[in-house]
Tab-separated table of C-alpha atoms in Angstrom:
chain	number	residue	atom	x	y	z
A	1	MET	CA	0.000	0.000	0.000
A	2	ILE	CA	2.854	2.346	0.776
A	3	SER	CA	4.068	1.941	-2.785
A	4	LEU	CA	0.786	3.363	-4.074
A	5	ILE	CA	1.135	6.663	-2.229
A	6	SER	CA	3.538	8.116	-4.750
A	7	ALA	CA	1.621	6.821	-7.746
A	8	PHE	CA	-1.618	8.403	-6.577
A	9	GLU	CA	0.156	11.597	-5.394
A	10	LEU	CA	-1.596	11.313	-2.034
A	11	LYS	CA	-0.966	13.888	0.673
A	12	PHE	CA	-2.926	12.114	3.395
A	13	VAL	CA	-3.485	8.437	4.078
A	14	ASP	CA	-5.770	7.314	6.916
A	15	ILE	CA	-5.564	3.708	8.117
A	16	SER	CA	-7.878	2.335	10.778
A	17	VAL	CA	-7.504	-1.089	12.407
A	18	SER	CA	-10.072	-2.399	14.841
A	19	ASP	CA	-10.653	-5.689	16.674
A	20	SER	CA	-14.347	-4.995	17.188
A	21	LYS	CA	-16.609	-7.865	16.194
A	22	THR	CA	-19.879	-6.014	16.452
A	23	VAL	CA	-21.238	-2.861	14.833
A	24	SER	CA	-24.290	-1.640	16.701
A	25	LEU	CA	-26.752	1.142	16.008
A	26	ASP	CA	-27.483	3.615	18.791
A	27	CYS	CA	-30.898	2.070	19.157
A	28	LYS	CA	-32.080	-0.834	21.321
A	29	THR	CA	-33.887	-2.537	18.474
A	30	VAL	CA	-30.987	-3.033	16.031
A	31	SER	CA	-27.678	-4.884	16.321
A	32	LEU	CA	-25.487	-6.024	13.469
A	33	ASP	CA	-22.742	-8.635	13.415
A	34	CYS	CA	-19.844	-7.898	11.128
A	35	LYS	CA	-20.141	-11.405	9.682
A	36	THR	CA	-23.098	-10.132	7.649
A	37	VAL	CA	-20.986	-7.548	5.845
A	38	SER	CA	-20.582	-8.454	2.198
A	39	HIS	CA	-16.863	-7.538	2.049
A	40	ASP	CA	-14.408	-10.378	2.502
A	41	CYS	CA	-11.425	-9.059	4.466
A	42	ASP	CA	-8.947	-11.348	2.681
A	43	THR	CA	-10.236	-10.193	-0.694
A	44	VAL	CA	-10.083	-6.511	0.185
A	45	PHE	CA	-6.651	-6.559	1.738
A	46	GLY	CA	-5.376	-8.715	-1.100
A	47	ASN	CA	-6.112	-5.934	-3.608
A	48	GLU	CA	-4.423	-2.734	-2.488
A	49	GLY	CA	-5.596	-0.828	-5.543
A	50	SER	CA	-9.267	-1.324	-4.698
A	51	ALA	CA	-8.713	-0.736	-0.978
A	52	ILE	CA	-6.925	2.586	-1.357
A	53	THR	CA	-10.152	4.527	-1.979
A	54	ILE	CA	-11.703	2.981	1.121
A	55	TYR	CA	-8.800	4.045	3.349
A	56	CYS	CA	-8.800	7.545	1.909
A	57	SER	CA	-12.530	8.104	2.333
A	58	SER	CA	-12.768	8.875	6.040
A	59	THR	CA	-10.842	10.508	8.842
A	60	ASN	CA	-12.641	9.039	11.858
A	61	SER	CA	-11.900	5.897	13.837
A	62	ARG	CA	-14.736	3.759	12.531
A	63	ALA	CA	-14.063	0.563	10.616
A	64	LEU	CA	-13.646	1.959	7.129
A	65	LEU	CA	-14.713	-1.261	5.436
A	66	SER	CA	-18.259	-0.046	6.128
A	67	SER	CA	-17.928	2.865	3.698
A	68	SER	CA	-19.875	0.930	1.036
A	69	TRP	CA	-22.895	0.870	3.337
A	70	SER	CA	-23.650	4.506	2.448
A	71	SER	CA	-24.806	3.424	-1.020
A	72	VAL	CA	-26.804	0.261	-0.273
A	73	ILE	CA	-30.007	2.334	-0.533
A	74	THR	CA	-29.977	4.629	-3.546
A	75	HIS	CA	-33.505	5.653	-4.563
A	76	VAL	CA	-37.227	5.317	-3.966
A	77	GLY	CA	-38.564	2.236	-5.722
A	78	GLN	CA	-35.317	0.287	-5.373
A	79	ARG	CA	-35.800	-3.486	-5.558
A	80	PHE	CA	-34.192	-5.998	-3.177
A	81	GLU	CA	-33.764	-9.504	-4.571
A	82	ARG	CA	-33.979	-11.252	-1.180
A	83	GLY	CA	-37.062	-9.279	-0.204
A	84	VAL	CA	-37.709	-8.025	3.314
A	85	ALA	CA	-34.630	-9.617	4.872
A	86	GLU	CA	-32.280	-7.865	2.447
A	87	PHE	CA	-34.055	-4.521	2.858
A	88	ARG	CA	-33.917	-4.764	6.658
A	89	ASP	CA	-30.197	-5.521	6.532
A	90	ALA	CA	-29.575	-2.679	4.064
A	91	LEU	CA	-31.567	-0.206	6.155
A	92	CYS	CA	-29.533	-0.992	9.281
A	93	LYS	CA	-26.222	-0.606	7.449
A	94	PHE	CA	-27.369	2.564	5.713
A	95	SER	CA	-28.439	4.187	8.995
A	96	ILE	CA	-25.114	3.346	10.665
A	97	GLU	CA	-22.981	4.819	7.887
A	98	ARG	CA	-25.199	7.881	7.334
A	99	GLY	CA	-25.527	8.570	11.067
A	100	PHE	CA	-29.259	8.591	11.758
A	101	LYS	CA	-31.586	6.608	13.987
A	102	PHE	CA	-34.870	4.989	13.042
A	103	ASP	CA	-37.751	3.210	14.725
A	104	TYR	CA	-39.624	0.218	13.349
A	105	MET	CA	-43.343	0.857	12.900
A	106	ARG	CA	-43.885	-2.638	11.480
A	107	ASN	CA	-41.304	-5.402	11.262
A	108	ASN	CA	-42.367	-8.843	10.115
A	109	ASN	CA	-41.593	-11.337	7.376
A	110	GLY	CA	-43.950	-9.672	4.911
A	111	ARG	CA	-43.385	-5.961	5.402
A	112	VAL	CA	-41.082	-3.467	7.105
A	113	GLU	CA	-42.128	0.075	7.953
A	114	ALA	CA	-39.673	2.435	9.642
A	115	GLN	CA	-39.490	6.123	10.368
A	116	CYS	CA	-36.574	8.374	11.239
A	117	SER	CA	-36.461	8.956	14.995
A	118	ASN	CA	-34.336	12.106	14.801
A	119	ARG	CA	-36.258	15.146	15.964
A	120	TYR	CA	-35.436	16.998	12.794
A	121	SER	CA	-32.639	17.825	10.407
A	122	ASP	CA	-31.574	21.300	9.386
A	123	ASP	CA	-32.636	20.656	5.794
A	124	CYS	CA	-36.111	19.879	7.088
A	125	LEU	CA	-39.645	20.751	6.074
A	126	TYR	CA	-40.702	24.381	6.467
A	127	PRO	CA	-44.479	24.907	6.104
A	128	LEU	CA	-44.840	28.240	4.328
A	129	ALA	CA	-48.604	28.287	3.754
A	130	TYR	CA	-51.548	25.912	3.936
A	131	ALA	CA	-55.312	26.151	3.459
A	132	VAL	CA	-58.426	24.115	4.216
A	133	VAL	CA	-60.712	23.843	1.182
A	134	ASP	CA	-63.579	21.640	0.065
A	135	SER	CA	-61.801	20.397	-3.088
A	136	GLU	CA	-58.692	20.994	-5.191
A	137	ASN	CA	-60.357	22.870	-8.029
A	138	TYR	CA	-59.283	25.853	-10.112
A	139	ASP	CA	-60.994	28.521	-7.981
A	140	ASN	CA	-59.505	27.289	-4.720
A	141	TRP	CA	-56.026	26.930	-6.213
A	142	LEU	CA	-56.141	30.394	-7.735
A	143	TRP	CA	-57.248	31.935	-4.426
A	144	PHE	CA	-54.504	30.093	-2.522
A	145	LEU	CA	-51.756	31.055	-4.985
A	146	GLU	CA	-52.835	34.697	-4.926
A	147	GLN	CA	-52.499	34.716	-1.133
A	148	LEU	CA	-49.105	33.059	-1.456
A	149	ARG	CA	-47.994	35.660	-3.980
A	150	SER	CA	-48.647	38.426	-1.461
A	151	ILE	CA	-45.998	37.067	0.956
A	152	VAL	CA	-43.325	35.798	-1.468
A	153	GLN	CA	-40.641	38.136	-2.773
A	154	SER	CA	-41.340	38.966	-6.392
A	155	ASN	CA	-37.639	39.240	-7.326
A	156	ARG	CA	-36.901	35.572	-6.589
A	157	GLU	CA	-37.054	32.869	-9.229
A	158	LEU	CA	-39.489	30.242	-7.996
A	159	THR	CA	-39.912	26.604	-8.964
A	160	PHE	CA	-43.084	24.715	-8.080
A	161	VAL	CA	-43.112	20.907	-7.830
A	162	SER	CA	-46.590	19.388	-8.043
A	163	ASP	CA	-48.539	16.219	-8.833
A	164	ARG	CA	-50.083	17.750	-12.001
A	165	ASN	CA	-53.431	18.563	-10.417
A	166	VAL	CA	-55.658	19.977	-13.171
A	167	GLY	CA	-56.808	22.999	-11.150
A	168	LEU	CA	-53.257	23.816	-10.097
A	169	MET	CA	-51.891	23.584	-13.640
A	170	GLU	CA	-54.510	26.089	-14.817
A	171	ALA	CA	-54.124	28.503	-11.897
A	172	LEU	CA	-50.332	28.556	-11.544
A	173	PRO	CA	-49.538	30.439	-14.798
A	174	LYS	CA	-52.024	33.145	-13.845
A	175	ALA	CA	-50.781	33.668	-10.296
A	176	PHE	CA	-47.048	33.160	-11.009
A	177	PRO	CA	-46.555	33.715	-14.746
A	178	THR	CA	-42.728	33.781	-14.548
A	179	SER	CA	-42.256	30.767	-12.259
A	180	ASN	CA	-41.037	27.308	-13.266
A	181	HIS	CA	-43.210	24.231	-12.894
A	182	PHE	CA	-41.762	20.754	-12.354
A	183	PHE	CA	-43.837	17.568	-12.194
A	184	CYS	CA	-43.355	15.217	-9.237
A	185	LEU	CA	-41.223	12.300	-10.422
A	186	GLN	CA	-42.773	9.936	-7.888
A	187	HIS	CA	-46.264	10.555	-9.276
A	188	LEU	CA	-45.045	10.225	-12.862
A	189	LYS	CA	-43.447	6.876	-12.083
A	190	GLY	CA	-46.726	5.726	-10.554
A	191	ASN	CA	-48.622	6.877	-13.639
A	192	LEU	CA	-46.220	5.040	-15.952
A	193	ARG	CA	-46.393	1.897	-13.827
A	194	ASP	CA	-50.167	2.047	-14.132
A	195	LYS	CA	-49.885	2.099	-17.958
A	196	PHE	CA	-48.285	-1.352	-17.779
A	197	SER	CA	-50.697	-2.760	-15.211
A	198	GLY	CA	-52.392	-5.166	-17.620
A	199	GLY	CA	-52.000	-8.909	-17.361
A	200	GLY	CA	-49.752	-9.048	-20.409
A	201	PHE	CA	-46.818	-7.381	-18.609
A	202	SER	CA	-44.604	-8.986	-15.991
A	203	ASN	CA	-43.563	-7.164	-12.831
A	204	SER	CA	-39.923	-7.145	-13.903
A	205	TYR	CA	-40.758	-5.557	-17.263
A	206	ARG	CA	-42.990	-2.954	-15.603
A	207	GLU	CA	-40.304	-2.013	-13.102
A	208	ARG	CA	-37.688	-1.813	-15.844
A	209	MET	CA	-39.816	0.726	-17.713
A	210	VAL	CA	-40.100	2.795	-14.543
A	211	TRP	CA	-36.361	2.519	-13.938
A	212	LEU	CA	-35.547	3.631	-17.504
A	213	PHE	CA	-37.886	6.596	-17.106
A	214	ARG	CA	-36.163	7.536	-13.851
A	215	GLU	CA	-32.787	7.364	-15.593
A	216	CYS	CA	-34.060	9.808	-18.225
A	217	ALA	CA	-35.322	12.217	-15.559
A	218	HIS	CA	-32.024	12.209	-13.643
A	219	ALA	CA	-29.765	12.499	-16.709
A	220	PRO	CA	-27.832	15.792	-16.236
A	221	THR	CA	-27.019	16.551	-19.888
A	222	ILE	CA	-29.111	16.618	-23.054
A	223	PRO	CA	-26.916	14.079	-24.966
A	224	LEU	CA	-27.159	11.614	-22.085
A	225	PHE	CA	-30.892	12.288	-21.796
A	226	ASN	CA	-31.421	11.591	-25.513
A	227	GLN	CA	-29.434	8.370	-25.248
A	228	LYS	CA	-31.498	7.051	-22.338
A	229	LEU	CA	-34.759	8.278	-23.869
A	230	GLU	CA	-34.041	6.293	-27.028
A	231	VAL	CA	-33.668	3.133	-24.946
A	232	LEU	CA	-36.914	3.869	-23.091
A	233	LYS	CA	-38.883	4.414	-26.302
A	234	ARG	CA	-37.412	1.347	-27.983
A	235	GLU	CA	-38.265	-0.992	-25.116
A	236	GLY	CA	-41.550	0.677	-24.122
A	237	GLY	CA	-43.036	0.994	-27.581
A	238	ALA	CA	-46.305	2.801	-28.250
A	239	ILE	CA	-47.359	2.865	-24.578
A	240	VAL	CA	-44.343	4.916	-23.567
A	241	GLN	CA	-44.700	7.163	-26.610
A	242	ARG	CA	-48.312	8.014	-25.724
A	243	PHE	CA	-47.298	8.612	-22.108
A	244	LEU	CA	-44.538	11.041	-23.120
A	245	ASP	CA	-46.694	12.959	-25.600
A	246	GLY	CA	-48.325	14.956	-22.797
A	247	LEU	CA	-45.127	15.565	-20.838
A	248	PRO	CA	-42.931	18.484	-21.931
A	249	PHE	CA	-39.303	17.618	-21.227
A	250	GLU	CA	-38.680	20.827	-19.269
A	251	ASN	CA	-41.303	19.782	-16.698
A	252	TRP	CA	-39.724	16.516	-15.590
A	253	SER	CA	-36.116	16.083	-16.776
A	254	ASN	CA	-32.972	17.547	-15.235
A	255	ALA	CA	-31.366	18.073	-18.633
A	256	HIS	CA	-34.134	20.391	-19.885
A	257	SER	CA	-35.328	21.946	-16.623
A	258	VAL	CA	-35.108	25.685	-16.033
A	259	GLY	CA	-34.447	27.137	-12.585
A	260	CYS	CA	-32.969	25.537	-9.489
A	261	ARG	CA	-34.872	22.916	-7.508
A	262	TYR	CA	-32.058	22.211	-5.001
A	263	GLY	CA	-32.166	18.525	-5.884
A	264	GLU	CA	-35.897	18.085	-5.267
A	265	MET	CA	-37.414	15.669	-7.788
A	266	SER	CA	-40.749	15.052	-6.100
A	267	SER	CA	-43.439	16.669	-3.972
A	268	ASN	CA	-42.436	14.689	-0.909
A	269	ALA	CA	-42.675	17.843	1.197
A	270	ALA	CA	-46.453	17.887	0.784
A	271	GLU	CA	-46.647	14.187	1.643
A	272	SER	CA	-44.486	14.766	4.725
A	273	PHE	CA	-46.730	17.602	5.852
A	274	ASN	CA	-49.815	15.414	5.405
A	275	ALA	CA	-48.215	12.713	7.542
A	276	TRP	CA	-47.176	15.285	10.142
A	277	ILE	CA	-50.756	16.524	10.678
A	278	VAL	CA	-52.482	13.168	10.326
A	279	ASP	CA	-53.722	13.321	13.935
A	280	CYS	CA	-55.262	16.752	13.330
A	281	ARG	CA	-57.123	15.975	10.116
A	282	ARG	CA	-59.892	13.939	11.760
A	283	LEU	CA	-60.865	16.785	14.120
A	284	PRO	CA	-63.574	19.427	13.561
A	285	ILE	CA	-62.240	22.300	11.480
A	286	THR	CA	-61.732	24.791	14.347
A	287	ARG	CA	-59.936	22.198	16.479
A	288	MET	CA	-57.934	21.042	13.485
A	289	VAL	CA	-56.648	24.517	12.634
A	290	ASP	CA	-55.828	25.258	16.278
A	291	ASN	CA	-53.944	21.982	16.726
A	292	MET	CA	-51.941	22.670	13.586
A	293	ARG	CA	-51.062	26.099	14.968
A	294	ILE	CA	-49.855	24.497	18.214
A	295	LYS	CA	-47.690	22.005	16.315
A	296	LEU	CA	-46.123	24.831	14.306
A	297	MET	CA	-45.595	26.914	17.446
A	298	ASN	CA	-43.756	24.049	19.163
A	299	MET	CA	-41.683	23.351	16.064
A	300	PHE	CA	-40.596	26.993	15.744
A	301	VAL	CA	-39.565	27.153	19.402
A	302	THR	CA	-37.577	23.913	19.205
A	303	ARG	CA	-35.694	24.866	16.062
A	304	ARG	CA	-35.107	28.420	17.248
A	305	THR	CA	-33.626	27.144	20.514
A	306	ASP	CA	-31.435	24.458	18.971
A	307	SER	CA	-30.105	26.655	16.165
A	308	GLY	CA	-29.044	29.204	18.774
A	309	GLU	CA	-26.369	26.736	19.899
A	310	TRP	CA	-24.841	26.341	16.441
A	311	THR	CA	-21.453	28.022	16.149
A	312	GLY	CA	-20.573	27.540	12.482
A	313	VAL	CA	-21.452	29.549	9.390
A	314	VAL	CA	-23.137	26.662	7.532
A	315	CYS	CA	-25.864	24.476	9.043
A	316	PRO	CA	-24.534	21.321	10.752
A	317	LYS	CA	-26.235	18.934	8.337
A	318	MET	CA	-24.578	20.676	5.407
A	319	ILE	CA	-21.218	20.688	7.219
A	320	GLU	CA	-21.469	16.907	7.534
A	321	LYS	CA	-22.102	16.659	3.806
A	322	LEU	CA	-19.139	18.907	3.021
A	323	GLN	CA	-16.903	16.869	5.311
A	324	GLY	CA	-18.012	13.686	3.586
A	325	TYR	CA	-17.138	15.221	0.213
A	326	THR	CA	-13.728	16.237	1.575
A	327	ASP	CA	-13.003	12.702	2.741
A	328	GLU	CA	-14.161	11.206	-0.544
A	329	SER	CA	-11.977	13.476	-2.692
A	330	ARG	CA	-8.685	13.239	-0.798
A	331	SER	CA	-7.043	10.891	-3.276
A	332	TRP	CA	-7.994	12.926	-6.377
A	333	ASN	CA	-5.404	14.799	-8.370
A	334	ILE	CA	-6.314	18.395	-9.290
A	335	LYS	CA	-4.697	20.583	-11.923
A	336	ARG	CA	-5.199	24.337	-12.323
A	337	SER	CA	-6.154	25.802	-15.699
A	338	SER	CA	-6.649	29.390	-14.505
A	339	ASP	CA	-7.388	31.234	-11.278
A	340	THR	CA	-10.953	29.890	-11.283
A	341	ILE	CA	-10.965	26.859	-13.611
A	342	PHE	CA	-9.652	23.460	-12.497
A	343	GLU	CA	-9.596	19.897	-13.798
A	344	VAL	CA	-10.320	17.160	-11.288
A	345	PHE	CA	-8.922	13.738	-12.142
A	346	SER	CA	-11.635	11.607	-10.597
A	347	ASP	CA	-13.519	8.798	-12.335
A	348	PRO	CA	-14.542	10.306	-14.689
A	349	SER	CA	-12.522	13.527	-14.749
A	350	VAL	CA	-14.467	16.799	-14.631
A	351	CYS	CA	-13.976	20.543	-15.070
A	352	VAL	CA	-14.884	22.931	-12.236
A	353	ASP	CA	-15.326	26.707	-12.508
A	354	ILE	CA	-15.600	28.143	-8.997
A	355	CYS	CA	-16.319	31.642	-10.326
A	356	LYS	CA	-19.449	30.536	-12.216
A	357	SER	CA	-20.347	27.842	-9.644
A	358	THR	CA	-20.407	25.136	-12.294
A	359	CYS	CA	-19.084	21.601	-12.652
A	360	SER	CA	-19.224	19.353	-15.698
A	361	CYS	CA	-20.945	16.688	-13.573
A	362	PHE	CA	-23.816	19.240	-13.307
A	363	GLN	CA	-24.590	18.355	-9.687
A	364	TRP	CA	-23.566	21.824	-8.466
A	365	GLN	CA	-25.969	23.466	-10.905
A	366	LEU	CA	-28.822	21.044	-10.192
A	367	ASN	CA	-28.615	21.046	-6.397
A	368	GLY	CA	-27.493	24.617	-5.727
A	369	PHE	CA	-24.836	23.178	-3.410
A	370	PRO	CA	-21.127	22.475	-4.110
A	371	CYS	CA	-20.635	18.954	-5.417
A	372	VAL	CA	-17.807	16.667	-4.341
A	373	HIS	CA	-15.568	17.896	-7.180
A	374	ALA	CA	-16.172	21.546	-6.279
A	375	VAL	CA	-15.379	20.872	-2.618
A	376	ALA	CA	-12.099	19.227	-3.623
A	377	VAL	CA	-11.132	22.242	-5.750
A	378	ILE	CA	-12.122	24.813	-3.124
A	379	ASN	CA	-10.164	23.021	-0.401
A	380	ARG	CA	-7.032	22.756	-2.550
A	381	SER	CA	-7.288	26.407	-3.617
A	382	GLY	CA	-7.198	27.618	-0.012
A	383	ARG	CA	-10.569	29.415	-0.230
A	384	ARG	CA	-13.245	29.304	2.467
A	385	ILE	CA	-15.869	26.721	1.585
A	386	ASP	CA	-18.730	28.757	3.073
A	387	GLU	CA	-18.104	31.482	0.495
A	388	PHE	CA	-19.419	29.104	-2.175
A	389	VAL	CA	-22.424	27.794	-0.236
A	390	ASP	CA	-25.761	29.456	-0.954
A	391	TYR	CA	-26.942	31.787	1.808
A	392	TYR	CA	-30.041	29.670	2.353
A	393	PHE	CA	-27.823	26.878	3.715
A	394	HIS	CA	-26.276	29.220	6.304
A	395	VAL	CA	-27.068	29.237	10.002
A	396	ALA	CA	-28.095	32.897	9.748
A	397	ALA	CA	-30.769	32.051	7.166
A	398	PHE	CA	-32.022	29.139	9.274
A	399	ARG	CA	-32.350	31.354	12.352
A	400	LYS	CA	-34.068	34.078	10.363
A	401	SER	CA	-36.650	31.570	9.128
A	402	TYR	CA	-37.746	30.878	12.702
A	403	GLU	CA	-37.266	34.279	14.345
A	404	GLU	CA	-40.951	35.197	14.033
A	405	VAL	CA	-43.130	34.129	16.955
A	406	ILE	CA	-46.383	32.210	16.562
A	407	HIS	CA	-48.415	33.625	19.431
A	408	PRO	CA	-50.720	31.568	21.671
A	409	ILE	CA	-54.486	32.004	21.357
A	410	PRO	CA	-55.833	31.122	24.842
A	411	THR	CA	-59.583	30.645	25.223
A	412	SER	CA	-59.609	33.165	28.107
A	413	MET	CA	-58.781	35.995	25.669
A	414	ARG	CA	-61.387	35.169	23.056
A	415	LEU	CA	-64.053	37.805	22.644
A	416	GLU	CA	-67.558	37.370	23.901
A	417	TYR	CA	-70.278	38.764	21.659
A	418	GLU	CA	-73.232	40.543	23.215
A	419	ASN	CA	-75.691	38.601	21.120
A	420	SER	CA	-73.735	35.376	21.177
A	421	ALA	CA	-76.937	33.384	21.665
A	422	ASN	CA	-78.244	34.629	18.318
A	423	PHE	CA	-74.857	34.679	16.553
A	424	ASP	CA	-74.447	31.843	14.078
A	425	ILE	CA	-71.467	31.095	11.874
A	426	LEU	CA	-72.806	29.999	8.517
A	427	PRO	CA	-71.147	27.031	6.834
A	428	PRO	CA	-69.205	27.612	3.637
A	429	PRO	CA	-71.187	27.473	0.378
A	430	THR	CA	-70.154	23.942	-0.487
A	431	LYS	CA	-72.025	20.714	-1.055
A	432	ARG	CA	-71.308	17.925	1.365
A	433	GLN	CA	-70.349	14.669	-0.281
A	434	PRO	CA	-72.595	11.662	0.391
A	435	GLY	CA	-71.541	9.088	2.958
A	436	ARG	CA	-69.246	9.242	5.943
A	437	PRO	CA	-66.310	11.712	5.633
A	438	LYS	CA	-63.162	9.880	4.570
A	439	LYS	CA	-60.096	9.945	6.826
A	440	ARG	CA	-57.662	8.357	4.370
A	441	ARG	CA	-56.203	10.239	1.421
A	442	ILE	CA	-57.334	9.202	-2.041
A	443	ARG	CA	-54.180	7.967	-3.770
A	444	SER	CA	-53.513	8.661	-7.400
A	445	ARG	CA	-53.607	5.750	-9.823
A	446	GLY	CA	-50.518	3.588	-9.816
A	447	ARG	CA	-49.699	4.275	-6.150
A	448	THR	CA	-50.051	1.902	-3.219
A	449	SER	CA	-49.801	2.205	0.544
A	450	ALA	CA	-46.185	1.056	0.248
A	451	ASP	CA	-45.410	4.198	-1.750
A	452	ASP	CA	-46.698	6.360	1.102
A	453	THR	CA	-44.493	4.435	3.531
A	454	MET	CA	-41.372	4.901	1.437
A	455	TRP	CA	-41.963	8.622	1.212
């Protein structure tokens, strides 16, 4: 291994040796034995060339053979050949390497449901506005978007991610004519899966079509997008062609999209909010709104208090990501082309322009956050990394988001009307639907309860 240091032009080499036989999650319900790890120690140590990237990927004292665990779960809809057992094993490894805790909601031989037990992360959900309406039609969407427009800065470029609701698609161009509109990839995948739901298609073929469509959506460049789209059309035939006819490329693909979505490919935020208020939704409307206000009030206080203890410039969650990028890029060779342009000899090699905040891998442009190649260049150039991180990832922006106070509304301060006995609040002019009010959300076609769990 020492002989490789010169060849790779490494400046730092971290080696960690441990006798520990057990890797355990900070949770009473999960314990892993290192015998289940897929790496064979003799195989790894027998090939120094393949092991060098593992030893250069971390600076802490953990067993670095676990570095591959960070990629065992890659995307929503991922398939596991050994079923539940393989997913459970992958989830435990993934949580250990990524540093989060989770709780099992259901854990049996047929199904596993788990939720993150962390109180929150600093790239968490921020409810900006919500409304209670009788249905998602054009009039209600237009009214809601007009109220939203009154509180959003007009000089900012906005990108909306939605599930293609008909009323929303008609109202959005009128309320925000200059904004960008991106369709939720999760809903599109469900719609495409539904197109192949007939008995003449196998599950493997259906999932391959969805996977090919996902590859098209995530392709960062137009040539790569066209290449993957050709494969999708060739294997999907007329069904895929009809599905794509009503989908403009700029509304669902990274290669053609306009504006920055900070890596968001789906409307998971809305689904997360719905899950967060699930206990409130079954209450009468006045109780429901008041309980939602209390939840928001508690959330603001908690995040305001905890962020007051942060000492860095960038939020802690983003610092962890930057540190991970630094560890990953230690072995890369970097050559300077000019004061701002660099070539990074990774696999594959890329070009980084720190003045324009661009990288030829396109992840910096798509996510609005320095990619691993940009972090490597910035560190080697001696510049401060926080100078290249968007202000909205800074601690100051996080604190400013929660500095406003949501005031209590105690019942003792509510006004009493003189003619309260004769004062009636009329119901809204809406027609009540027949039958008992539904408590469960109506899922779009192609989606199952498992999709809601994964979100």
